[in-house]
Amino acid sequence: MKRTQVAIVGAGPAGLLLGQLLHKEGIDTLILERRSAEYVGSRIRAGVLEPGTVDVLERAGVASRLHAEGLIHDGVEIGFRGQRHRIDLKALTGKGVTVYGQTEITHDLMNARAASGAPSVYEAEDVALHELAGTSPRVSYRHQGVAHEVACDFIAGCDGFHGVSRRSIPASVLKVFERVYPFGWLGLLADVPPPWHELIYANSERGFALASLRSPTRVRCYVQCSLEDRVENWSDEQFWDEFRRRIGDEMAARISNAPSIEKSIAPLRSFVAEPLRFGRLFLAGDAAHIVPPTGAKGLNLAASDVLYLYESLRSFYREKSERGLDEYSPRCLKRIWRAERFSWWMTSQLHRFPDDAFGRRMQETELEYLFESRAAQQSMAENYVGLPFEPMGGS
Ligand code: APR
Ligand code: PHB
């Protein structure tokens, strides 16, 4: 029977970031990850960071490459009726966002974990959680065919939407809220200069499109697709043709076809599980909530959950106070629901919904209002750069 203070299930950005913050605090952790380190490091995900998330990564001591290679964007553009409308984040909020791929963040965190010497077990199978309601929870798992068990004070469920942690909370306790959208995103990564130096979210007659980037020579582009679609039905040429039809003529002329490095389809879902705590188990990140990617909030919400959990655990070990732990779930949920609302709003304004003429008029009117109203742009900008963190003891 091994022993640690905090057993962390999942080595995605949430689990690794929590492990790093607690390690720097001298709090012991063990990370258990079902997949291999290679697999975890190879996943392609989004890459827009709120300034608050950058602060948390700095606190964890993993921001040097981010600062060296990340791109600061002071604005974001909305494409509509062939025109582009810039939302000046800097002028409206005094802040910008940082474009730096989640894959890079995961690499920086994995390197920091390896350098820290703190233990991680990759390819940990059959992870199961025990005695969550008591003060001595345990985690069991199998590794290379051998059964293992870990005694701990707390379990951090950072194992994503399909993980075991949320499923370990009794159905009588857990409440879930969900909205599944009638479309997906077909994303393509390619080594070609982006058409524009800022992100462009386009609402076109043919559906949504997004021009994003990873660097001045690597683009990440998306088009709205149907849920029945299969990635193998889309050649790279077909993707670029469709993308050009949606992103506006000026930008279309600036895009050259390039072979895809990665191409995949992701469904769009809004999902929240309440509460984020059951006894000594605390959920963080995608284990507790999913946002559609339109608001670029997935990683940023995981980072704020992790900051709140780190602060609560630190106060438990330093001041023997349970207050932070008791406030963890409501404190997170306040920020989660605001990010869910913003992501739902962005998704509702920028995608084509089937057979909804009234909804279409609402979109057109909402976007016209957005482009004309500084107040509306202020609201969008302050949500896009990230709402302030809730101080501990604040809620
Ligand atoms: N046992 C151990 N590990 C598990 C288990 C399990 N039963 N189930 C899942 N995992 C691992 C997954 O393999 C994955 O590496 O947990 C990790 C969860 O990582 P993510 O899904 O990346 O979730 P999170 O760390 O919360 O990051 C959220 O990822 O999906 C994006 O948009 C999302 O940006 C957000 C971020
Ligand atoms: C991305 O760069 O992959 C990206 C950017 C912004 C989003 C979603 C994805 O809203």
GROMACS .gro file of N, CA and C and ligand atoms in nm, residues 45-48 185 199 201 210 212-214 220 222 293-296 384, ligand 2:
model
   64
   45ARG      N    1  -0.523   1.992  -2.929
   45ARG     CA    2  -0.637   2.062  -2.868
   45ARG      C    3  -0.623   2.211  -2.898
   46ALA      N    4  -0.706   2.292  -2.835
   46ALA     CA    5  -0.713   2.435  -2.867
   46ALA      C    6  -0.591   2.509  -2.813
   47GLY      N    7  -0.597   2.641  -2.818
   47GLY     CA    8  -0.477   2.711  -2.774
   47GLY      C    9  -0.492   2.859  -2.749
   48VAL      N   10  -0.604   2.907  -2.690
   48VAL     CA   11  -0.618   3.049  -2.657
   48VAL      C   12  -0.622   3.062  -2.505
  185TRP      N   13  -1.739   2.018  -3.524
  185TRP     CA   14  -1.634   2.097  -3.586
  185TRP      C   15  -1.535   2.002  -3.654
  199LEU      N   16  -0.744   3.584  -3.469
  199LEU     CA   17  -0.843   3.481  -3.498
  199LEU      C   18  -0.965   3.542  -3.567
  201TYR      N   19  -1.360   3.440  -3.637
  201TYR     CA   20  -1.477   3.353  -3.618
  201TYR      C   21  -1.580   3.396  -3.722
  210LEU      N   22  -1.366   2.893  -3.851
  210LEU     CA   23  -1.272   2.961  -3.761
  210LEU      C   24  -1.132   2.951  -3.819
  212SER      N   25  -0.777   2.995  -3.695
  212SER     CA   26  -0.692   3.012  -3.578
  212SER      C   27  -0.550   2.972  -3.616
  213LEU      N   28  -0.458   2.978  -3.522
  213LEU     CA   29  -0.319   2.949  -3.557
  213LEU      C   30  -0.244   2.893  -3.438
  214ARG      N   31  -0.129   2.836  -3.465
  214ARG     CA   32  -0.037   2.789  -3.360
  214ARG      C   33   0.093   2.869  -3.363
  220ARG      N   34  -0.454   2.651  -3.764
  220ARG     CA   35  -0.551   2.555  -3.713
  220ARG      C   36  -0.686   2.611  -3.756
  222TYR      N   37  -1.109   2.548  -3.873
  222TYR     CA   38  -1.226   2.464  -3.845
  222TYR      C   39  -1.342   2.504  -3.936
  293PRO      N   40  -1.623   2.459  -2.807
  293PRO     CA   41  -1.495   2.532  -2.821
  293PRO      C   42  -1.507   2.675  -2.872
  294THR      N   43  -1.629   2.718  -2.904
  294THR     CA   44  -1.647   2.848  -2.969
  294THR      C   45  -1.601   2.965  -2.882
  295GLY      N   46  -1.602   2.943  -2.747
  295GLY     CA   47  -1.561   3.053  -2.660
  295GLY      C   48  -1.417   3.039  -2.613
  296ALA      N   49  -1.349   2.932  -2.657
  296ALA     CA   50  -1.209   2.904  -2.617
  296ALA      C   51  -1.195   2.900  -2.465
  384TYR      N   52  -1.439   3.708  -2.319
  384TYR     CA   53  -1.339   3.639  -2.401
  384TYR      C   54  -1.202   3.639  -2.333
  397PHB     C1   55  -0.782   2.672  -3.163
  397PHB     O1   56  -0.682   2.744  -3.185
  397PHB     O2   57  -0.778   2.549  -3.180
  397PHB     C2   58  -0.907   2.737  -3.115
  397PHB     C3   59  -0.907   2.873  -3.095
  397PHB     C4   60  -1.023   2.934  -3.051
  397PHB     C5   61  -1.136   2.860  -3.028
  397PHB     C6   62  -1.134   2.723  -3.046
  397PHB     C7   63  -1.017   2.661  -3.091
  397PHB     O3   64  -1.248   2.920  -2.985
   0.00000   0.00000   0.00000
